[in-house]
Amino acid sequence: MLPAGIRWPDISFRWLALLAAVTIGVLIALVGWELYQGSRMAIGQFGPRFLVSSTWNPVTDQYGAWPFIYGTLVSSAIALIIAVPLGVATALYLTELAPMRIRQPVIMVVEMLAAVPSVIFGLWGIFVLIPWLRDHLFVWLKTTLGFLPLFQGPIYGVSMLAGGIVVAIMILPIITSVSREILRSVPNLQREAAYALGATHWEVMRIAVLSYAKRGLFGASVLGLGRALGETMAVTMVIGNRPEVSASLFAPGYTLASVIANEFTEATTDLYLSSLFELGLVLLAVTILVNVIAQLMLRSLAGSGTGKIN
Amino acid sequence: MADLSPPKPIAAGPPAGASSAVPRIPPSIAGGEMEVAFDIAGFSLWYGANQALFDVDIRIPTRAVTAIIGPSGCGKSTFLRALNRMHELTPGTRIAGRLRLFGEDLYAAAIDPVVVRRRVGMVFQKSNPFPTMSIADNVLVGLRLNGVSDRAFLRDRLEASLRMAALWDEVKDHLSRPGISLSGGQQQRLCIARALAVQPEVLLMDEPCSALDPIATAKIEELINELRASFTVIIVTHNMQQAARVSNRTAFFYLGKLVEYDQTRTIFMNPSNSQTEAYVAGRFG
């Protein structure tokens, strides 16, 4: 046994670290508890029907969360579909292909993208992106892919698709930089193994780099998804804010985060306020649920980048 | 193309055990005549401003094992990697001189390094199977890259390659297990099978046993002895006993220069250069 004078930093640091770890759990629990307290009236009034009802009518005091859940999930899915390939491709370019002298400048630009405030993206979305989408991309989508229900109906500009695109831009930096770290951690010996078999550059990326890194890249996408689910300001400015469920991506939508931000100040009745609290609770639950599912998928994903390699 | 039929049963006689006290010097190539695989003259190589190889002249025989020895930093690995243009993966390298394989200039403008590496296979210091692939997929990945999809052919080649790498009997019942589930020595033999499956003309080995225990080392050395019959093997090694055990010819590199190159027996018993003598006697390096 060492004298206490030598052991105390060891002991106190252990407790300090434990305290820090516990604080995170306590914070999440407290947030959940507060949200539950705030939403008790709505839960008592509507029960589980709240989750599936599509009515959101402050005038008649009828509230349902389904359009917001749908909008959150769909806009996040669009964002992932756009941002994951783009982010992973950028990371591949930066780790495998780009000449050394341009890597650092590109990395800086990507990180600057993360530093741009959300509201700026929203303004850019309203004044630049939406007019362009309305006049060009959406028209083109409608004429070429109009047979799909996704691309039918009137074009307003503000829409689920616009929201998804803006969120994609916002989650691109984190997906790119995490993917880049993952790809950089692939041992060079793996690349050389493929090169020595006469693999081309692309084949090396496919058999040695991407397959080795796929678990990590999936993790990067989940981090991006976490951001996308909670993204508020920019989405609110471009998604149209109409609580409707429509198959068309051209139709306006609404997300959980947007409606809370938008309507909190004008919630005139207690039930209205309580319903907004319940939306917050639902957002927390959806976020946790999506992350848990992602963790389970990650566990079942064959092949491990962190497996035993001698 | 090398013959890739399953090897004949291991020849009688004591295996090249790593623990044998007296190095067993293999028979040299009969006579002075040899068929040349690599014909290299005035070959120099630079990493940026640093010259790593100086005017190397060497003719490496086919169907024989050539060992490359020398102290750390002498350029032996660099030389090996120049033989299949792997050094080009390091940016800023440049070469001068002539490097021919069976009369063909491997550095000619029209030759793609990808093609060179399909002809000149390589095994690395540390085993590096692809962790997401099964044993079978690891062996066959090179063939699949070449667009081979005929299942019967792939199955034959899988067995032949694993037999050549002396791994078949150990893995034949669980070919679908991950390649990284094998032991270190088995993984290295898996990597040899992977390199052999594409039927290269030459097999380069960069200290293939340096991460292995003596028993696994003995197996690999035995395997190199088997490969001699049908392949050109060039092995870089730190271990002089190993060079003496497995090679027909030995090249001694020092400070980026080829100091001496001769039959292995001569290099170890009667070297003509005093530096070679000092190195093989263990006086430096």
Coordinates of C-alpha atoms in Angstrom, one line a residue, chain B residues 23-208:
Chain B
P23 CA 23.3 -22.9 -41.9
R24 CA 22.4 -25.3 -44.6
I25 CA 23.6 -23.8 -47.8
P26 CA 21.3 -24.8 -50.7
P27 CA 22.9 -26.1 -53.9
S28 CA 23.8 -23.3 -56.2
I29 CA 22.6 -23.0 -59.7
A30 CA 24.4 -25.5 -61.8
G31 CA 27.2 -24.1 -63.9
G32 CA 27.7 -20.5 -64.5
E33 CA 24.7 -20.3 -66.9
M34 CA 21.5 -18.8 -65.7
E35 CA 18.3 -17.5 -67.2
V36 CA 18.0 -13.9 -66.3
A37 CA 14.8 -12.5 -64.8
F38 CA 15.8 -9.0 -63.9
D39 CA 18.5 -7.3 -65.8
I40 CA 19.4 -4.1 -64.1
A41 CA 22.2 -1.6 -65.0
G42 CA 23.2 1.8 -63.7
F43 CA 20.0 1.9 -61.6
S44 CA 19.7 4.9 -59.2
L45 CA 16.8 6.1 -57.2
W46 CA 16.1 9.4 -55.4
Y47 CA 13.6 10.3 -52.7
G48 CA 13.3 14.0 -53.4
A49 CA 16.9 15.2 -53.1
N50 CA 18.1 12.2 -51.2
Q51 CA 19.7 9.5 -53.3
A52 CA 18.8 6.1 -52.0
L53 CA 20.4 3.8 -54.6
F54 CA 23.6 4.4 -56.5
D55 CA 24.3 2.8 -59.9
V56 CA 23.1 -0.7 -59.1
D57 CA 24.2 -3.3 -61.6
I58 CA 22.7 -6.8 -61.1
R59 CA 21.3 -9.7 -63.0
I60 CA 18.8 -11.8 -61.0
P61 CA 18.2 -15.4 -62.2
T62 CA 14.9 -17.0 -62.7
R63 CA 13.8 -20.1 -60.9
A64 CA 16.1 -19.3 -58.0
V65 CA 16.0 -17.5 -54.7
T66 CA 18.0 -14.3 -54.5
A67 CA 18.6 -12.9 -51.0
I68 CA 19.2 -9.2 -50.4
I69 CA 21.1 -8.4 -47.2
G70 CA 22.6 -5.4 -45.6
P71 CA 22.3 -3.2 -42.5
S72 CA 19.2 -1.0 -41.9
G73 CA 18.9 1.9 -44.3
C74 CA 21.2 0.4 -46.9
G75 CA 18.6 0.6 -49.6
K76 CA 17.6 -3.1 -49.8
S77 CA 13.9 -2.5 -49.2
T78 CA 14.0 0.5 -51.6
F79 CA 15.6 -1.7 -54.2
L80 CA 13.0 -4.4 -53.7
R81 CA 10.1 -1.9 -54.1
A82 CA 11.7 -0.5 -57.2
L83 CA 11.3 -4.0 -58.8
N84 CA 7.6 -3.6 -59.0
R85 CA 7.4 0.1 -58.9
M86 CA 5.9 0.2 -55.4
H87 CA 8.2 3.0 -54.5
E88 CA 6.2 5.3 -56.7
L89 CA 3.5 5.3 -54.1
T90 CA 5.9 7.6 -52.2
P91 CA 5.5 11.0 -53.8
G92 CA 8.7 12.7 -55.2
T93 CA 10.7 9.7 -56.2
R94 CA 12.7 9.5 -59.4
I95 CA 14.9 6.9 -61.0
A96 CA 17.6 6.6 -63.6
G97 CA 19.1 3.6 -65.3
R98 CA 17.8 0.4 -66.8
L99 CA 15.5 -2.2 -65.2
R100 CA 14.3 -5.0 -67.4
L101 CA 12.2 -8.0 -66.6
F102 CA 12.7 -10.8 -69.2
G103 CA 14.1 -8.2 -71.6
E104 CA 11.2 -5.8 -71.2
D105 CA 11.9 -2.3 -69.7
L106 CA 9.5 -2.0 -66.7
Y107 CA 9.9 1.7 -66.6
A108 CA 9.1 2.3 -70.3
A109 CA 6.6 5.1 -70.8
A110 CA 4.0 2.8 -72.2
I111 CA 4.1 0.4 -69.2
D112 CA 1.5 1.0 -66.5
P113 CA 2.7 0.3 -62.9
V114 CA -0.5 -1.6 -62.4
V115 CA 0.6 -4.1 -65.1
V116 CA 4.1 -4.4 -63.5
R117 CA 2.6 -5.3 -60.2
R118 CA 0.4 -8.0 -61.7
R119 CA 3.6 -9.6 -63.0
V120 CA 5.7 -9.0 -59.9
G121 CA 3.9 -9.9 -56.7
M122 CA 4.9 -8.8 -53.3
V123 CA 4.7 -10.1 -49.7
F124 CA 5.3 -7.6 -46.9
Q125 CA 7.0 -7.5 -43.5
K126 CA 3.8 -7.6 -41.6
S127 CA 1.0 -9.8 -42.8
N128 CA -1.8 -7.7 -44.2
P129 CA -4.9 -9.8 -45.2
F130 CA -8.0 -7.7 -45.9
P131 CA -9.9 -7.8 -42.6
T132 CA -13.3 -7.7 -44.1
M133 CA -12.7 -10.7 -46.4
S134 CA -12.9 -14.4 -45.8
I135 CA -9.8 -16.7 -46.3
A136 CA -11.1 -17.6 -49.8
D137 CA -11.8 -14.0 -50.8
N138 CA -8.4 -12.9 -49.6
V139 CA -6.8 -15.4 -51.9
L140 CA -9.0 -14.7 -54.9
V141 CA -9.2 -10.9 -54.7
G142 CA -6.4 -10.4 -57.2
L143 CA -8.1 -12.7 -59.7
R144 CA -11.4 -11.0 -59.2
L145 CA -9.7 -7.7 -59.9
N146 CA -8.6 -9.1 -63.2
G147 CA -12.2 -9.9 -64.0
V148 CA -12.0 -13.7 -63.5
S149 CA -15.5 -14.9 -62.5
D150 CA -15.5 -18.6 -63.7
R151 CA -16.3 -20.4 -60.5
A152 CA -14.7 -23.7 -61.2
F153 CA -11.5 -21.9 -62.2
L154 CA -11.6 -19.8 -59.1
R155 CA -12.1 -22.9 -56.9
D156 CA -9.1 -24.7 -58.6
R157 CA -6.9 -21.7 -58.2
L158 CA -8.0 -21.2 -54.6
E159 CA -6.9 -24.7 -53.7
A160 CA -3.7 -24.6 -55.8
S161 CA -2.6 -21.3 -54.3
L162 CA -3.3 -22.4 -50.8
R163 CA -1.5 -25.6 -51.4
M164 CA 1.5 -23.8 -52.8
A165 CA 1.5 -21.6 -49.7
A166 CA 1.4 -24.8 -47.5
L167 CA -1.8 -23.6 -45.9
W168 CA -4.5 -25.7 -47.6
D169 CA -4.6 -28.5 -45.0
E170 CA -5.0 -26.0 -42.2
V171 CA -7.8 -24.0 -43.7
K172 CA -9.6 -26.2 -46.2
D173 CA -12.5 -26.8 -43.8
H174 CA -13.2 -23.1 -43.0
L175 CA -12.5 -21.1 -46.1
S176 CA -15.3 -18.7 -45.3
R177 CA -13.9 -17.6 -42.0
P178 CA -12.3 -14.1 -41.9
G179 CA -8.7 -14.0 -43.0
I180 CA -7.7 -12.3 -39.8
S181 CA -9.0 -15.2 -37.7
L182 CA -5.8 -17.1 -38.6
S183 CA -2.6 -17.0 -36.5
G184 CA 0.2 -14.6 -37.5
G185 CA 2.2 -17.2 -39.4
Q186 CA -0.9 -18.5 -41.1
Q187 CA -1.8 -14.9 -42.1
Q188 CA 1.6 -14.5 -43.7
R189 CA 1.1 -17.7 -45.7
L190 CA -2.3 -16.5 -46.6
C191 CA -0.7 -13.3 -48.0
I192 CA 1.7 -15.5 -49.9
A193 CA -1.2 -17.5 -51.4
R194 CA -2.9 -14.2 -52.3
A195 CA 0.2 -13.1 -54.1
L196 CA 0.6 -16.4 -55.9
A197 CA -3.0 -16.7 -57.0
V198 CA -2.5 -14.1 -59.7
Q199 CA 0.4 -16.2 -61.1
P200 CA 3.1 -13.6 -61.0
E201 CA 6.4 -14.1 -62.8
V202 CA 8.3 -12.9 -59.7
L203 CA 7.6 -12.9 -56.0
L204 CA 9.2 -10.2 -53.9
M205 CA 9.4 -10.8 -50.2
D206 CA 10.2 -7.9 -47.8
E207 CA 11.5 -9.5 -44.6
P208 CA 8.5 -11.9 -44.6

